CSV table of N, CA and C in Angstrom, one decimal:
chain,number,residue,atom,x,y,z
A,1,UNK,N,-26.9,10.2,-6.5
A,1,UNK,CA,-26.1,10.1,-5.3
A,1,UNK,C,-26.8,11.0,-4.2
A,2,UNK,N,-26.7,10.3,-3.0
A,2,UNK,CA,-27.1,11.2,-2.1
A,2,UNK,C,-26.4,12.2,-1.5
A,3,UNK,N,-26.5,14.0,-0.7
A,3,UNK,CA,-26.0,14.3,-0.1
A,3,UNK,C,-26.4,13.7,1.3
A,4,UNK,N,-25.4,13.9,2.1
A,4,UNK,CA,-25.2,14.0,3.5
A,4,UNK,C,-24.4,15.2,4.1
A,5,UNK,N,-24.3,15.1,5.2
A,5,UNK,CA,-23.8,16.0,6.1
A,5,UNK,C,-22.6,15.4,6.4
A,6,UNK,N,-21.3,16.1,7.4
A,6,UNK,CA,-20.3,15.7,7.8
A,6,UNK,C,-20.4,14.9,9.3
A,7,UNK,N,-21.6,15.0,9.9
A,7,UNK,CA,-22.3,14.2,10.8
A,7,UNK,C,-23.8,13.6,10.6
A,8,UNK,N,-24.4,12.5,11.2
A,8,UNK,CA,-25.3,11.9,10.4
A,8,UNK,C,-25.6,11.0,11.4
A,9,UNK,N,-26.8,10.7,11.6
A,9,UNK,CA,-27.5,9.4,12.2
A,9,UNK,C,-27.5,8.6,11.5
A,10,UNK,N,-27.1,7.4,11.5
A,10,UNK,CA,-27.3,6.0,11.2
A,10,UNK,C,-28.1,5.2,11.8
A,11,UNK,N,-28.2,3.8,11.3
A,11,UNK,CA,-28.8,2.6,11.9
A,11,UNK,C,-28.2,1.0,11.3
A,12,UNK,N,-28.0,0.9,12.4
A,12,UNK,CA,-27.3,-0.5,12.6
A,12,UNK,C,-28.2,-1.5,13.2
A,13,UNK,N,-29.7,-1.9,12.4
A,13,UNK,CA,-30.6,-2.7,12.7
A,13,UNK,C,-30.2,-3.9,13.2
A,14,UNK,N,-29.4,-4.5,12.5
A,14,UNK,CA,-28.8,-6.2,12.5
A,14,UNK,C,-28.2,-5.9,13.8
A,15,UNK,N,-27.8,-5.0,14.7
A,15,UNK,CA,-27.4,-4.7,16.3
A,15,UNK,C,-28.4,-4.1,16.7
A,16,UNK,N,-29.4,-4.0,16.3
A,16,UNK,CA,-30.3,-2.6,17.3
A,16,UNK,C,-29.9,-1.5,17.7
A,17,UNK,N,-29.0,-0.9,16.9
A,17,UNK,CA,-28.9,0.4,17.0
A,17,UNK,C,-29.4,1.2,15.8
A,18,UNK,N,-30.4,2.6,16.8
A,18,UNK,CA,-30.7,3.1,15.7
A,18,UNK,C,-30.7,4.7,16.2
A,19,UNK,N,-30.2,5.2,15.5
A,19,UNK,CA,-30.0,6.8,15.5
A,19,UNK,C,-28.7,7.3,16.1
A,20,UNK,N,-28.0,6.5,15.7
A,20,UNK,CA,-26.8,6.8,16.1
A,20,UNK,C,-25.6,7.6,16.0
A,21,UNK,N,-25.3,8.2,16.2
A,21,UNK,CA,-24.5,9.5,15.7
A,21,UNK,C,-23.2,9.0,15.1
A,22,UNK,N,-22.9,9.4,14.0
A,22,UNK,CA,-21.5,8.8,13.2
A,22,UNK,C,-21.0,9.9,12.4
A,23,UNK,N,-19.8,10.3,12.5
A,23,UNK,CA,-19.0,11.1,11.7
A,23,UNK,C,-18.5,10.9,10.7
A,24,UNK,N,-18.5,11.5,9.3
A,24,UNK,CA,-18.4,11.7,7.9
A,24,UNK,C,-16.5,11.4,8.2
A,25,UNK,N,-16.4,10.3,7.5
A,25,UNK,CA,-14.8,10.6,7.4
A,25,UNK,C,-13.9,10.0,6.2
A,26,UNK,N,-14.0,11.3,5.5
A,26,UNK,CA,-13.5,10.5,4.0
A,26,UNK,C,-11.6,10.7,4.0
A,27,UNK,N,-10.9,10.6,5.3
A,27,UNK,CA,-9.7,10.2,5.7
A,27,UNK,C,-9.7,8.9,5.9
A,28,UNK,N,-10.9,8.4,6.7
A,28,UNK,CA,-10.7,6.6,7.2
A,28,UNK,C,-10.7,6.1,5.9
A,29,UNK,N,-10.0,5.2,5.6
A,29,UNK,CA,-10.6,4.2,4.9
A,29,UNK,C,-11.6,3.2,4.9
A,30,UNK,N,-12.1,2.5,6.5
A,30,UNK,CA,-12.8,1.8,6.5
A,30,UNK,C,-14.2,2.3,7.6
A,31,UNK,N,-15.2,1.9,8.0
A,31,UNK,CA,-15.9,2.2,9.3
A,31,UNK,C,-15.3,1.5,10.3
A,32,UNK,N,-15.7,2.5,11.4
A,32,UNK,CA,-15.3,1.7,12.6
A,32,UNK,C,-16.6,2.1,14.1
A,33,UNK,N,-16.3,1.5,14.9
A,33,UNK,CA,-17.4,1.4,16.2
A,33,UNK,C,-17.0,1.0,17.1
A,34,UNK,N,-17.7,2.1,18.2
A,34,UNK,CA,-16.9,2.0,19.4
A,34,UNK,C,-17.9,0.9,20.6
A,35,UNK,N,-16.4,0.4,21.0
A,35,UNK,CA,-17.2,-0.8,22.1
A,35,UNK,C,-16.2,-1.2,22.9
A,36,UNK,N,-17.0,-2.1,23.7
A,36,UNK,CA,-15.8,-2.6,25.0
A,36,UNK,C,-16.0,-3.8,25.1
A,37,UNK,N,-15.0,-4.6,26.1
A,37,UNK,CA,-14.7,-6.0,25.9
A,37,UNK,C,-14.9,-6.9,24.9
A,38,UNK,N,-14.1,-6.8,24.0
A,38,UNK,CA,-14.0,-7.5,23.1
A,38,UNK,C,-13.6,-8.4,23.2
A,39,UNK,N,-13.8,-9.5,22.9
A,39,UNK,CA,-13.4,-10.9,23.1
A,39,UNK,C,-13.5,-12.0,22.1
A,40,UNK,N,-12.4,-12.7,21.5
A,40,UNK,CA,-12.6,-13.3,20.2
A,40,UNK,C,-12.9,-14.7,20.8
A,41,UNK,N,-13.6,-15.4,20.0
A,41,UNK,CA,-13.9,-17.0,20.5
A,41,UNK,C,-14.0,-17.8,19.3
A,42,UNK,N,-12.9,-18.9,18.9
A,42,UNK,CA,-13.0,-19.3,17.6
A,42,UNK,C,-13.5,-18.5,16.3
A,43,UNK,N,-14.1,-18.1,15.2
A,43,UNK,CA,-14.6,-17.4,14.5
A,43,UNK,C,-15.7,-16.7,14.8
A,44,UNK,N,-15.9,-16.4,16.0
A,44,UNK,CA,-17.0,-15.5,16.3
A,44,UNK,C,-16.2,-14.1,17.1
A,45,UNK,N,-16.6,-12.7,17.4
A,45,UNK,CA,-16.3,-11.9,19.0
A,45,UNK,C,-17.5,-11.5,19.3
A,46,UNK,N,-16.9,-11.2,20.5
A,46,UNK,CA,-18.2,-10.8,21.4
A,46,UNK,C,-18.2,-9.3,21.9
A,47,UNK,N,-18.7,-8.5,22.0
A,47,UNK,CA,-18.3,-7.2,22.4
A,47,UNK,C,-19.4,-6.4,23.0
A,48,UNK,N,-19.6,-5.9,24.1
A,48,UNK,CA,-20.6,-4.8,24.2
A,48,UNK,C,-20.5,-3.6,24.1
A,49,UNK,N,-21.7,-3.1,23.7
A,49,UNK,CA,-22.4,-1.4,23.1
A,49,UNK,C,-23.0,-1.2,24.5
A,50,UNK,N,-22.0,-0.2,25.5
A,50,UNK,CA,-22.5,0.3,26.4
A,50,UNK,C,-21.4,1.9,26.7
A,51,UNK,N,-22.4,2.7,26.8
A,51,UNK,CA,-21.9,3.8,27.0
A,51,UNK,C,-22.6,5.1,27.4
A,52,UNK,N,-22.3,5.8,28.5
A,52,UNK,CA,-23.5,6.7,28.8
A,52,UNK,C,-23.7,7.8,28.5
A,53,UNK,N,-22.1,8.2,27.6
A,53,UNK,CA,-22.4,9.9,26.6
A,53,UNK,C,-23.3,9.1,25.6
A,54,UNK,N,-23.6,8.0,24.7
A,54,UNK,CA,-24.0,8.0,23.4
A,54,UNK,C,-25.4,7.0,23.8
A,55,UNK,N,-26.0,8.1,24.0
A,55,UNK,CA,-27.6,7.6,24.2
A,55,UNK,C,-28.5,6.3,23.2
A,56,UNK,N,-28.0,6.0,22.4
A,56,UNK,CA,-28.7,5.0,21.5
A,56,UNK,C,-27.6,3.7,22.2
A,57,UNK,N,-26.7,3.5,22.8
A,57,UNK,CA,-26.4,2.6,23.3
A,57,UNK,C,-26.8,1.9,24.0
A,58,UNK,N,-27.1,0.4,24.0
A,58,UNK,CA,-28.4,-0.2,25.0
A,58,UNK,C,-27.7,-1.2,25.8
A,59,UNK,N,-26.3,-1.2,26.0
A,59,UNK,CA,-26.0,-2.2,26.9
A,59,UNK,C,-26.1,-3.7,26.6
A,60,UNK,N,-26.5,-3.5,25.4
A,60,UNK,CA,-26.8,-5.3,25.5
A,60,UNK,C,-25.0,-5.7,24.5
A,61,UNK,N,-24.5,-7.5,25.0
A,61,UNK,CA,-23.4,-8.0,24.4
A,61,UNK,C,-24.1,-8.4,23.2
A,62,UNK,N,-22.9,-8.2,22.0
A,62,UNK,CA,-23.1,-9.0,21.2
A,62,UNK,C,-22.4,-9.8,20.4
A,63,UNK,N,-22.6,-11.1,19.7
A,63,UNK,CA,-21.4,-12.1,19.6
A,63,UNK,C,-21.8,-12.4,17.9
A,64,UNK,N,-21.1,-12.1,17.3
A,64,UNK,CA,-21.1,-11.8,15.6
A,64,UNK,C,-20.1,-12.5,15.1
A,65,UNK,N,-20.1,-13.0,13.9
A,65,UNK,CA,-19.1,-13.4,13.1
A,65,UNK,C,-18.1,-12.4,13.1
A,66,UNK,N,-16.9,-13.1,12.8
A,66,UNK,CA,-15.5,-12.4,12.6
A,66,UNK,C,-15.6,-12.2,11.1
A,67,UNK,N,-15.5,-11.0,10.2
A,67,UNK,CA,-15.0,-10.5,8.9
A,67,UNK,C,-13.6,-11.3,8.8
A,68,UNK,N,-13.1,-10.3,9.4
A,68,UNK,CA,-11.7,-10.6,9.1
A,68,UNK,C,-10.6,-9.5,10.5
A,69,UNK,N,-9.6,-9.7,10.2
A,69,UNK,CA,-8.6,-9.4,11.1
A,69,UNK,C,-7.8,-8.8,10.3
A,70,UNK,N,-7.4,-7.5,10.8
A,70,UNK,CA,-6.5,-6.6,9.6
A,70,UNK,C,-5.6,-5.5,10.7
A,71,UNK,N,-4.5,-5.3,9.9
A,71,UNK,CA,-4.2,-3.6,11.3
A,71,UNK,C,-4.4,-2.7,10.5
A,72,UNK,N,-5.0,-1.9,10.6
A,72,UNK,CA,-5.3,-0.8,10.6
A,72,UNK,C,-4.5,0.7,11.2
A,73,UNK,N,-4.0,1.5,11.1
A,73,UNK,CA,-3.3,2.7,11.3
A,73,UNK,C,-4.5,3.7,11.6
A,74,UNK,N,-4.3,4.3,13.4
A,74,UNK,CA,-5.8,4.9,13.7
A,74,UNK,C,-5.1,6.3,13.2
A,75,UNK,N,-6.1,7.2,13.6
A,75,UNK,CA,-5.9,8.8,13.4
A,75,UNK,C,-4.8,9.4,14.5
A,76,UNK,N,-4.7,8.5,15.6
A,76,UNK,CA,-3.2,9.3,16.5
A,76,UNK,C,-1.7,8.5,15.8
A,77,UNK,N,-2.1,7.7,14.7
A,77,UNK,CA,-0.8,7.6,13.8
A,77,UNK,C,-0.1,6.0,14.1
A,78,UNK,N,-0.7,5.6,15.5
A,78,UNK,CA,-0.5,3.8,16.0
A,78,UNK,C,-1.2,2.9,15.1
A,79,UNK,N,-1.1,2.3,14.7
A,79,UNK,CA,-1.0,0.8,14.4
A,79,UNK,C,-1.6,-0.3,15.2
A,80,UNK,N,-2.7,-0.4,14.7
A,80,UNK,CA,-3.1,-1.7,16.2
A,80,UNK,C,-3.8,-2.9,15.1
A,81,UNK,N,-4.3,-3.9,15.2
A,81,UNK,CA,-5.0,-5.4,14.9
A,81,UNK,C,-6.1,-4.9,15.1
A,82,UNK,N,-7.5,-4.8,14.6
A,82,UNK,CA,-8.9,-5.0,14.8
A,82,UNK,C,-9.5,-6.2,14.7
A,83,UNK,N,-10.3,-6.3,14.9
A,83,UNK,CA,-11.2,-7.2,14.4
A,83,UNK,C,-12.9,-6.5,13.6
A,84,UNK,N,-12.8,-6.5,12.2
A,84,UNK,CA,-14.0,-6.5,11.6
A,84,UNK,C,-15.0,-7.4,11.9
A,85,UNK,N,-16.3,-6.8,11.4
A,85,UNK,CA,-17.4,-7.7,11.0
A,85,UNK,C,-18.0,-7.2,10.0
A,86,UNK,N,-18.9,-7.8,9.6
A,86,UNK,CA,-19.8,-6.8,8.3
A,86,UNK,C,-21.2,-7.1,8.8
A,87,UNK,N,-22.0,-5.7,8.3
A,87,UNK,CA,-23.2,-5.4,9.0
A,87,UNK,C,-23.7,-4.1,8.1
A,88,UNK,N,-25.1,-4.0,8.0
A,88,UNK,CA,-25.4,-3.4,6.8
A,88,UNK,C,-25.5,-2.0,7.8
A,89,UNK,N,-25.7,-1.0,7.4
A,89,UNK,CA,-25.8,0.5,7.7
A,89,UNK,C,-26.6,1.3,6.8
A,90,UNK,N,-27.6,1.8,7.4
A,90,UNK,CA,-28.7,2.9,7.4
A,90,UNK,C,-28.1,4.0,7.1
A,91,UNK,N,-27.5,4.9,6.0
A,91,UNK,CA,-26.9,6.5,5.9
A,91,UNK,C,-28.4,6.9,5.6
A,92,UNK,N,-29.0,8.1,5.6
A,92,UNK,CA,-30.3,8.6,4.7
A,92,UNK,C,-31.2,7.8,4.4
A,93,UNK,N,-31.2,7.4,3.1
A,93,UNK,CA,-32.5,6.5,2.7
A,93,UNK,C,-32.0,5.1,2.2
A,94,UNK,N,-30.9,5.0,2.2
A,94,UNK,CA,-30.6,4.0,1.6
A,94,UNK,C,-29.5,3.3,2.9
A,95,UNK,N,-29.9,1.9,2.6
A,95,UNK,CA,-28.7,1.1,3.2
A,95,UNK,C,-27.7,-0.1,2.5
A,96,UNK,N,-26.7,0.1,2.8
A,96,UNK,CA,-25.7,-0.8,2.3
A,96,UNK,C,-24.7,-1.9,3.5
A,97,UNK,N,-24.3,-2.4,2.8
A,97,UNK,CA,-23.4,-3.3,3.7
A,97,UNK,C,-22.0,-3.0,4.0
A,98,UNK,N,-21.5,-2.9,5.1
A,98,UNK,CA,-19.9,-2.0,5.3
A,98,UNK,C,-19.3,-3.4,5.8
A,99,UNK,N,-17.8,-2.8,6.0
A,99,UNK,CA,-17.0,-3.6,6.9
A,99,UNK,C,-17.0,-3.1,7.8
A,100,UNK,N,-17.4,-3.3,9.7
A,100,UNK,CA,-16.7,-1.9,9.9
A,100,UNK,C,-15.8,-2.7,11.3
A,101,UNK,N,-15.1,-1.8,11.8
A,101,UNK,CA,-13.8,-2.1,12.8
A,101,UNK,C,-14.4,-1.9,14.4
A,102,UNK,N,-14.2,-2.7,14.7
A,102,UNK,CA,-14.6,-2.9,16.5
A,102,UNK,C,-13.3,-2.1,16.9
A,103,UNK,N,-13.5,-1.0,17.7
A,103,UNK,CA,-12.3,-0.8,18.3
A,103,UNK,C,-13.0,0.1,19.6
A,104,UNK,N,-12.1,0.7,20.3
A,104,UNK,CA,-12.4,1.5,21.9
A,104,UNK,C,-12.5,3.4,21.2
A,105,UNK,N,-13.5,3.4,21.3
A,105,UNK,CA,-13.6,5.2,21.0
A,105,UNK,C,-14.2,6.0,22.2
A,106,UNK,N,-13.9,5.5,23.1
A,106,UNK,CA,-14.3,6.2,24.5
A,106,UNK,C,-14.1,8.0,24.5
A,107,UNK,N,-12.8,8.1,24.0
A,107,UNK,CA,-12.7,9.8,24.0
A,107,UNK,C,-12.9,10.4,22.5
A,108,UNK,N,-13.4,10.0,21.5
A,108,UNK,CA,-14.3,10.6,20.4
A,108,UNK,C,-15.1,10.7,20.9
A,109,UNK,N,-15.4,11.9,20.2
A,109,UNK,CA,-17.1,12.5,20.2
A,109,UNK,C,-18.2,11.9,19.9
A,110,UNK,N,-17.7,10.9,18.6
A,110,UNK,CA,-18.9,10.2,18.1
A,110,UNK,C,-18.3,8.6,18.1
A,111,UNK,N,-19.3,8.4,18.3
A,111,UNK,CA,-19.4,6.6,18.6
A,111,UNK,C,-19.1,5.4,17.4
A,112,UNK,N,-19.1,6.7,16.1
A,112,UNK,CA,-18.9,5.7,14.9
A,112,UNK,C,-18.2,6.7,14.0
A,113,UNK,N,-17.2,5.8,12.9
A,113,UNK,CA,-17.0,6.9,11.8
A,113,UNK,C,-17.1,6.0,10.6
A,114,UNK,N,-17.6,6.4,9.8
A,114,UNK,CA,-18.2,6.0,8.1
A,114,UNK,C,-17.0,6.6,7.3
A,115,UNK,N,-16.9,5.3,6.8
A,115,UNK,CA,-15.1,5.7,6.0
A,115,UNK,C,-15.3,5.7,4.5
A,116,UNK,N,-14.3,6.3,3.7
A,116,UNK,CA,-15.1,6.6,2.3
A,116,UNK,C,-14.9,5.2,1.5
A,117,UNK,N,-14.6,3.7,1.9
A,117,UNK,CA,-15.0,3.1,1.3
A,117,UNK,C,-16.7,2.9,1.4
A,118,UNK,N,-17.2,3.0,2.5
A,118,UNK,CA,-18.5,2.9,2.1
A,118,UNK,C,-19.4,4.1,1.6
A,119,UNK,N,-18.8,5.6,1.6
A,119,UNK,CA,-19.4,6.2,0.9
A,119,UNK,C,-18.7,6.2,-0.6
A,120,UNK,N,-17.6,5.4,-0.9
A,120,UNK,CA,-18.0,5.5,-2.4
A,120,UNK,C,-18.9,5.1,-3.3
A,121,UNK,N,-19.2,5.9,-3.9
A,121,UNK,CA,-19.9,5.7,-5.3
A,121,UNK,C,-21.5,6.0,-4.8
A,122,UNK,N,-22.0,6.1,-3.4
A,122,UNK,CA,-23.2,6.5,-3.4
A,122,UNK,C,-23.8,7.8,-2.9
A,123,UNK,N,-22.3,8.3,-2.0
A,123,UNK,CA,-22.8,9.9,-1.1
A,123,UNK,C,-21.7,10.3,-1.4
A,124,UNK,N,-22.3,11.9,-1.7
A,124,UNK,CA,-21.8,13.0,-1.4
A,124,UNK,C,-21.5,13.6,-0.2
A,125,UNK,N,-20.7,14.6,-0.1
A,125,UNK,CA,-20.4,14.7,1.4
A,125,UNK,C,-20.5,16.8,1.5
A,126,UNK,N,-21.7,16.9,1.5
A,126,UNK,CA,-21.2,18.4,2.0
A,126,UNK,C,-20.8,18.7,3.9
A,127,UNK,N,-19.5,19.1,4.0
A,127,UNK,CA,-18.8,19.5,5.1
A,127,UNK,C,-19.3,20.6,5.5
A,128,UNK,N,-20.1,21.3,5.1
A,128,UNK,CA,-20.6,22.4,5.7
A,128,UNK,C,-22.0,22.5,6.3
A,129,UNK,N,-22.5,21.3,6.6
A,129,UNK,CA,-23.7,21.2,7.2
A,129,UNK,C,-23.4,19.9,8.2
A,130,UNK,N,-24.3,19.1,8.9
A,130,UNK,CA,-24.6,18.2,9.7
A,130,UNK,C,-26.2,17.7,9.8
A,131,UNK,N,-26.2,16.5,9.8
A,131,UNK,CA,-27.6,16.2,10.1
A,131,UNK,C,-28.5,16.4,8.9
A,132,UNK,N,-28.0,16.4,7.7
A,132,UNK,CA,-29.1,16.9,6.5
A,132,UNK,C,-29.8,15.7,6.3
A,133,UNK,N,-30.1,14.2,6.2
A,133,UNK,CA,-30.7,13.2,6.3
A,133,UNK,C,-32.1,13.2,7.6
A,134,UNK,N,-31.7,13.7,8.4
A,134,UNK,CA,-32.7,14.3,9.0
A,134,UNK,C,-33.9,15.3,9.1
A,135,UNK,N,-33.0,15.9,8.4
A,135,UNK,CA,-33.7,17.1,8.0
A,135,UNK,C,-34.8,16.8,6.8
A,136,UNK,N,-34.1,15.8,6.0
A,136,UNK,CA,-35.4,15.3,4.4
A,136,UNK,C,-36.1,14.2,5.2
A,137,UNK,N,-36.1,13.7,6.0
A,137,UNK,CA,-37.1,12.7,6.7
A,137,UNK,C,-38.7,13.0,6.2
């Protein structure tokens, strides 16, 4: 198993995102990512990655298959509908395939959060550091 940190750069190749800052959160259950205009169109959405605190954002739309449609219960305790997709993710050295949740995280810090279904069974999580995947580069 790998360690990680409680913060972590990722890469979301299959979007062109890469070095992305994502928060360790073995409260979520699933991943999620922040974006705007979302817009569903028969089995596809469309959404853009634009934002000027989170510098790996590049402004460009993107229109992906729909996963699936589920509600989800965020961290202020509401209940809202998402829309998933699945897309593989870069943690450290290894990449795997997540689900993760399109939703609006304009006032988070971090642009993404990694939920402990995708780190089960392969990371560890020490909480007392940040950025350790960087650091073994």
């Amino acid at each position: 198993m790998e360690v990680v940190g409680y913060i972590e750069s990722v890469d979301l190749a299959e979007m062109e995102l890469f070095g992305l800052d994502a928060k360790i959160d073995t409260g979520a259950d699933s991943c999620s990512l922040h974006c705007d205009d979302i817009h569903v169109e028969g089995d596809t959405v469309t959404f853009l990655l634009h934002d000027e605190v989170h510098k790996a954002y590049h402004g460009k739309k993107l229109t992906l298959p729909i996963f699936k449609i589920k509600r989800v219960k965020s961290s202020n305790g509401r209940s809202e509908e998402r829309i998933f997709i699945k897309s593989s993710i870069k943690l450290g050295c290894s990449a795997y395939q997540a689900e993760i949740s399109l939703t609006n995280r304009e006032n988070m810090k971090y642009p993404m959060l990694i939920g402990r279904r995708f780190l089960s069974h392969h990371y560890l999580i020490d909480v007392s550091h940040k950025y350790i995947t960087k650091k073994e580069k």
